Amino acid sequence: MSGARCGLWRRAGRWAAALGVAVCAALSAPAQAGGPAFCGRSQPLTAPEQARLLQFTGVVRAALAGTAAPVVLISRAGLDLSRFGIRYSHAALAWRDEQGAWQARQLYYACDEGRPRLYDQGLAGFVMGVDDPSQGYVSLVPLTGETAAQVRAALLDTPRALRLLSARYSANAYAFGQDYQNCNQWVAEMLVTAWGDLPDGDDLRARAQQWLRTAGYAPAPVPVDSHWLMFAAGFVPLIHLRDHPEEDRYAMQLHVSLPASLEAFVRQRLPGAERTEFCHDGRQVVVRRGWTPIAEGCVPAAGDRVLPIDG
């Protein structure tokens, strides 16, 4: 998977990253030489950075080993979107394969092909696909009960999963549009395809979108705080505004699927769903169970589990 990227791109500028409120953080592979400048990691991970991230992954893996859930909604932080109050940018659905290893199925943008693809990635690759290796956040929401089995079956029904994949990618895709899609929107549509037992067919995305509306899926609007940023969308690759309703554009409030919206939707559908959040700051890992987020800066509170990072 060369040149894969689900999100925005450093060389397009941080102002572009701010506009791409649905940015889906980088996957682990670098861009091909000569590929688009907005793809790939700006700097490769150093050996110490890789070692710290692998320790962080080990903590997440240990938590997954203790769950009986067949499918987990997994999210990670990517680019810094804190100015919008956004921590998580990229979500996937993870399942345990026949060998007992966890895999994350997700949408990514294949830069060398110029189109979105589905990609199955091991846990380490998923966790290490971060923008800033000095800190990181991961969230797990296990899906349990009969609905979890439905999600796993639909997720591994590859033809149906691919039918949900749009031919066109937009980092800030409208949550109820079919012109484009971002990585989190594919997860939302995958979930409702399973919950609604929607059969395959050419109109599967349309039926999934209708199911989302009927089920009360309501992504919180994300404010875009500059008219210049709205104007710039016409010139930044893979960011589009024409799929958003006119009233949203004028109000500078874009309804985009983000991991927080997906987690809230799962909690609405499965009131007993539990959440575990992990973070690291290069020195320690903090683990918290519950729906209250860890403080910014990966600051532990009473009741959190704190583990040192070697090196």
Short mmCIF file of N, CA and C in Angstrom, two decimals, residues 83-173:
data_model
loop_
_atom_site.label_atom_id
_atom_site.label_comp_id
_atom_site.label_asym_id
_atom_site.label_seq_id
_atom_site.Cartn_x
_atom_site.Cartn_y
_atom_site.Cartn_z
N ARG A 83 -7.96 22.93 17.75
CA ARG A 83 -8.59 24.24 17.61
C ARG A 83 -10.09 24.10 17.37
N PHE A 84 -10.50 22.92 16.88
CA PHE A 84 -11.91 22.64 16.69
C PHE A 84 -12.49 21.80 17.83
N GLY A 85 -11.69 21.53 18.84
CA GLY A 85 -12.15 20.66 19.92
C GLY A 85 -12.25 19.21 19.50
N ILE A 86 -11.47 18.81 18.50
CA ILE A 86 -11.51 17.46 17.95
C ILE A 86 -10.22 16.74 18.32
N ARG A 87 -10.36 15.57 18.93
CA ARG A 87 -9.19 14.75 19.27
C ARG A 87 -8.97 13.64 18.25
N TYR A 88 -10.03 12.93 17.91
CA TYR A 88 -9.88 11.76 17.04
C TYR A 88 -10.29 12.09 15.61
N SER A 89 -9.51 11.58 14.67
CA SER A 89 -9.76 11.90 13.27
C SER A 89 -10.02 10.68 12.41
N HIS A 90 -9.60 9.49 12.82
CA HIS A 90 -9.67 8.31 11.95
C HIS A 90 -10.21 7.12 12.72
N ALA A 91 -11.23 6.47 12.14
CA ALA A 91 -11.86 5.31 12.77
C ALA A 91 -11.84 4.12 11.82
N ALA A 92 -11.88 2.94 12.40
CA ALA A 92 -11.94 1.69 11.64
C ALA A 92 -12.73 0.68 12.45
N LEU A 93 -13.05 -0.43 11.83
CA LEU A 93 -13.67 -1.55 12.53
C LEU A 93 -12.66 -2.68 12.59
N ALA A 94 -12.38 -3.15 13.80
CA ALA A 94 -11.36 -4.18 13.99
C ALA A 94 -12.00 -5.49 14.40
N TRP A 95 -11.42 -6.59 13.94
CA TRP A 95 -11.90 -7.91 14.31
C TRP A 95 -10.71 -8.84 14.52
N ARG A 96 -10.94 -9.92 15.25
CA ARG A 96 -9.90 -10.90 15.51
C ARG A 96 -9.96 -11.96 14.40
N ASP A 97 -8.82 -12.15 13.69
CA ASP A 97 -8.81 -13.10 12.59
C ASP A 97 -8.64 -14.54 13.10
N GLU A 98 -8.55 -15.48 12.18
CA GLU A 98 -8.49 -16.89 12.56
C GLU A 98 -7.24 -17.23 13.35
N GLN A 99 -6.19 -16.45 13.21
CA GLN A 99 -4.95 -16.66 13.96
C GLN A 99 -4.96 -15.94 15.31
N GLY A 100 -6.06 -15.25 15.59
CA GLY A 100 -6.17 -14.54 16.86
C GLY A 100 -5.61 -13.14 16.85
N ALA A 101 -5.13 -12.68 15.69
CA ALA A 101 -4.58 -11.32 15.58
C ALA A 101 -5.69 -10.34 15.21
N TRP A 102 -5.61 -9.13 15.76
CA TRP A 102 -6.59 -8.11 15.45
C TRP A 102 -6.22 -7.38 14.16
N GLN A 103 -7.20 -7.22 13.29
CA GLN A 103 -7.05 -6.50 12.04
C GLN A 103 -8.05 -5.35 12.01
N ALA A 104 -7.67 -4.24 11.40
CA ALA A 104 -8.55 -3.08 11.29
C ALA A 104 -8.88 -2.87 9.82
N ARG A 105 -10.17 -2.95 9.48
CA ARG A 105 -10.60 -2.66 8.11
C ARG A 105 -11.04 -1.21 8.04
N GLN A 106 -10.54 -0.50 7.04
CA GLN A 106 -10.73 0.94 6.98
C GLN A 106 -10.66 1.42 5.55
N LEU A 107 -11.14 2.65 5.35
CA LEU A 107 -10.99 3.32 4.07
C LEU A 107 -9.70 4.14 4.11
N TYR A 108 -8.94 4.09 3.04
CA TYR A 108 -7.79 4.97 2.89
C TYR A 108 -7.79 5.52 1.48
N TYR A 109 -7.08 6.62 1.28
CA TYR A 109 -6.95 7.19 -0.05
C TYR A 109 -5.61 6.76 -0.63
N ALA A 110 -5.65 6.02 -1.74
CA ALA A 110 -4.44 5.54 -2.39
C ALA A 110 -3.93 6.62 -3.32
N CYS A 111 -2.91 7.31 -2.90
CA CYS A 111 -2.42 8.45 -3.67
C CYS A 111 -1.92 8.05 -5.05
N ASP A 112 -1.24 6.90 -5.12
CA ASP A 112 -0.68 6.50 -6.41
C ASP A 112 -1.76 6.08 -7.39
N GLU A 113 -2.94 5.70 -6.89
CA GLU A 113 -4.05 5.33 -7.76
C GLU A 113 -5.06 6.46 -7.92
N GLY A 114 -5.00 7.43 -7.02
CA GLY A 114 -5.94 8.55 -7.08
C GLY A 114 -7.37 8.16 -6.77
N ARG A 115 -7.54 7.22 -5.82
CA ARG A 115 -8.89 6.78 -5.48
C ARG A 115 -8.91 6.17 -4.09
N PRO A 116 -10.10 6.12 -3.45
CA PRO A 116 -10.19 5.48 -2.13
C PRO A 116 -10.18 3.96 -2.29
N ARG A 117 -9.67 3.30 -1.27
CA ARG A 117 -9.60 1.84 -1.22
C ARG A 117 -9.96 1.38 0.18
N LEU A 118 -10.29 0.09 0.32
CA LEU A 118 -10.39 -0.54 1.63
C LEU A 118 -9.07 -1.23 1.92
N TYR A 119 -8.67 -1.18 3.18
CA TYR A 119 -7.38 -1.72 3.58
C TYR A 119 -7.51 -2.41 4.92
N ASP A 120 -7.02 -3.63 5.00
CA ASP A 120 -6.95 -4.37 6.26
C ASP A 120 -5.55 -4.23 6.82
N GLN A 121 -5.44 -3.75 8.05
CA GLN A 121 -4.15 -3.40 8.64
C GLN A 121 -4.05 -3.99 10.03
N GLY A 122 -2.86 -4.50 10.36
CA GLY A 122 -2.61 -5.00 11.70
C GLY A 122 -2.65 -3.89 12.73
N LEU A 123 -2.77 -4.27 13.99
CA LEU A 123 -2.94 -3.29 15.05
C LEU A 123 -1.75 -2.34 15.15
N ALA A 124 -0.53 -2.86 15.04
CA ALA A 124 0.65 -2.00 15.16
C ALA A 124 0.66 -0.94 14.07
N GLY A 125 0.37 -1.34 12.83
CA GLY A 125 0.35 -0.37 11.75
C GLY A 125 -0.72 0.69 11.96
N PHE A 126 -1.87 0.27 12.47
CA PHE A 126 -2.94 1.23 12.71
C PHE A 126 -2.53 2.25 13.78
N VAL A 127 -2.01 1.76 14.89
CA VAL A 127 -1.65 2.66 15.98
C VAL A 127 -0.49 3.57 15.58
N MET A 128 0.43 3.06 14.78
CA MET A 128 1.61 3.86 14.41
C MET A 128 1.32 4.86 13.29
N GLY A 129 0.12 4.84 12.74
CA GLY A 129 -0.21 5.79 11.70
C GLY A 129 -0.61 7.14 12.26
N VAL A 130 0.27 7.75 13.01
CA VAL A 130 -0.02 9.02 13.68
C VAL A 130 0.81 10.13 13.04
N ASP A 131 0.38 11.35 13.24
CA ASP A 131 1.11 12.49 12.69
C ASP A 131 2.29 12.88 13.57
N ASP A 132 2.08 12.82 14.89
CA ASP A 132 3.12 13.23 15.84
C ASP A 132 3.44 12.05 16.74
N PRO A 133 4.57 11.36 16.52
CA PRO A 133 4.86 10.17 17.32
C PRO A 133 5.19 10.46 18.78
N SER A 134 5.35 11.73 19.15
CA SER A 134 5.67 12.05 20.54
C SER A 134 4.45 11.96 21.45
N GLN A 135 3.26 11.87 20.87
CA GLN A 135 2.05 11.70 21.66
C GLN A 135 1.02 10.98 20.81
N GLY A 136 0.05 10.38 21.46
CA GLY A 136 -0.96 9.67 20.70
C GLY A 136 -2.14 9.27 21.55
N TYR A 137 -3.27 9.10 20.89
CA TYR A 137 -4.50 8.69 21.56
C TYR A 137 -5.17 7.59 20.73
N VAL A 138 -5.70 6.59 21.41
CA VAL A 138 -6.47 5.52 20.79
C VAL A 138 -7.69 5.27 21.65
N SER A 139 -8.82 4.99 21.01
CA SER A 139 -10.06 4.71 21.72
C SER A 139 -10.64 3.40 21.21
N LEU A 140 -11.15 2.58 22.12
CA LEU A 140 -11.78 1.31 21.78
C LEU A 140 -13.20 1.28 22.32
N VAL A 141 -14.15 0.90 21.46
CA VAL A 141 -15.53 0.67 21.89
C VAL A 141 -15.92 -0.71 21.37
N PRO A 142 -15.85 -1.76 22.21
CA PRO A 142 -16.24 -3.10 21.76
C PRO A 142 -17.73 -3.19 21.48
N LEU A 143 -18.07 -3.90 20.41
CA LEU A 143 -19.47 -4.16 20.08
C LEU A 143 -19.80 -5.57 20.54
N THR A 144 -20.83 -5.70 21.33
CA THR A 144 -21.18 -7.00 21.91
C THR A 144 -22.61 -7.36 21.54
N GLY A 145 -22.99 -8.60 21.84
CA GLY A 145 -24.34 -9.06 21.60
C GLY A 145 -24.58 -9.46 20.15
N GLU A 146 -25.84 -9.67 19.82
CA GLU A 146 -26.21 -10.14 18.48
C GLU A 146 -25.81 -9.15 17.40
N THR A 147 -25.93 -7.88 17.70
CA THR A 147 -25.58 -6.88 16.69
C THR A 147 -24.10 -6.93 16.33
N ALA A 148 -23.26 -7.31 17.28
CA ALA A 148 -21.83 -7.41 16.99
C ALA A 148 -21.56 -8.50 15.97
N ALA A 149 -22.25 -9.63 16.11
CA ALA A 149 -22.09 -10.69 15.13
C ALA A 149 -22.56 -10.24 13.76
N GLN A 150 -23.61 -9.43 13.71
CA GLN A 150 -24.09 -8.89 12.44
C GLN A 150 -23.05 -7.98 11.81
N VAL A 151 -22.42 -7.14 12.64
CA VAL A 151 -21.40 -6.22 12.11
C VAL A 151 -20.21 -7.00 11.58
N ARG A 152 -19.77 -8.00 12.31
CA ARG A 152 -18.62 -8.79 11.85
C ARG A 152 -18.93 -9.48 10.52
N ALA A 153 -20.12 -10.05 10.41
CA ALA A 153 -20.49 -10.73 9.17
C ALA A 153 -20.53 -9.77 8.00
N ALA A 154 -21.11 -8.59 8.22
CA ALA A 154 -21.18 -7.60 7.14
C ALA A 154 -19.80 -7.06 6.79
N LEU A 155 -18.99 -6.84 7.81
CA LEU A 155 -17.65 -6.30 7.60
C LEU A 155 -16.81 -7.23 6.74
N LEU A 156 -16.94 -8.54 6.97
CA LEU A 156 -16.14 -9.51 6.24
C LEU A 156 -16.82 -10.00 4.97
N ASP A 157 -18.00 -9.47 4.68
CA ASP A 157 -18.65 -9.70 3.39
C ASP A 157 -18.04 -8.70 2.42
N THR A 158 -16.89 -9.05 1.85
CA THR A 158 -16.09 -8.08 1.10
C THR A 158 -16.84 -7.45 -0.06
N PRO A 159 -17.59 -8.19 -0.88
CA PRO A 159 -18.32 -7.52 -1.96
C PRO A 159 -19.27 -6.43 -1.46
N ARG A 160 -19.96 -6.72 -0.34
CA ARG A 160 -20.89 -5.72 0.20
C ARG A 160 -20.12 -4.55 0.80
N ALA A 161 -19.02 -4.85 1.48
CA ALA A 161 -18.20 -3.76 2.05
C ALA A 161 -17.66 -2.86 0.95
N LEU A 162 -17.26 -3.45 -0.16
CA LEU A 162 -16.74 -2.66 -1.28
C LEU A 162 -17.86 -1.87 -1.96
N ARG A 163 -19.08 -2.40 -1.93
CA ARG A 163 -20.19 -1.68 -2.54
C ARG A 163 -20.43 -0.36 -1.83
N LEU A 164 -20.09 -0.31 -0.56
CA LEU A 164 -20.25 0.93 0.21
C LEU A 164 -19.15 1.94 -0.07
N LEU A 165 -18.12 1.53 -0.77
CA LEU A 165 -16.97 2.41 -1.02
C LEU A 165 -17.28 3.35 -2.17
N SER A 166 -17.23 4.64 -1.89
CA SER A 166 -17.46 5.63 -2.94
C SER A 166 -16.27 5.67 -3.90
N ALA A 167 -16.55 6.04 -5.13
CA ALA A 167 -15.47 6.18 -6.11
C ALA A 167 -14.69 7.47 -5.91
N ARG A 168 -15.26 8.41 -5.12
CA ARG A 168 -14.62 9.71 -4.93
C ARG A 168 -14.45 10.00 -3.45
N TYR A 169 -13.28 10.49 -3.10
CA TYR A 169 -12.93 10.74 -1.71
C TYR A 169 -12.91 12.24 -1.43
N SER A 170 -13.38 12.61 -0.26
CA SER A 170 -13.25 13.98 0.24
C SER A 170 -12.99 13.91 1.73
N ALA A 171 -11.95 14.57 2.20
CA ALA A 171 -11.61 14.53 3.62
C ALA A 171 -12.72 15.09 4.48
N ASN A 172 -13.48 16.05 3.94
CA ASN A 172 -14.56 16.67 4.71
C ASN A 172 -15.92 16.36 4.09
N ALA A 173 -16.11 15.11 3.67
CA ALA A 173 -17.35 14.70 3.00
C ALA A 173 -18.57 14.98 3.86
#
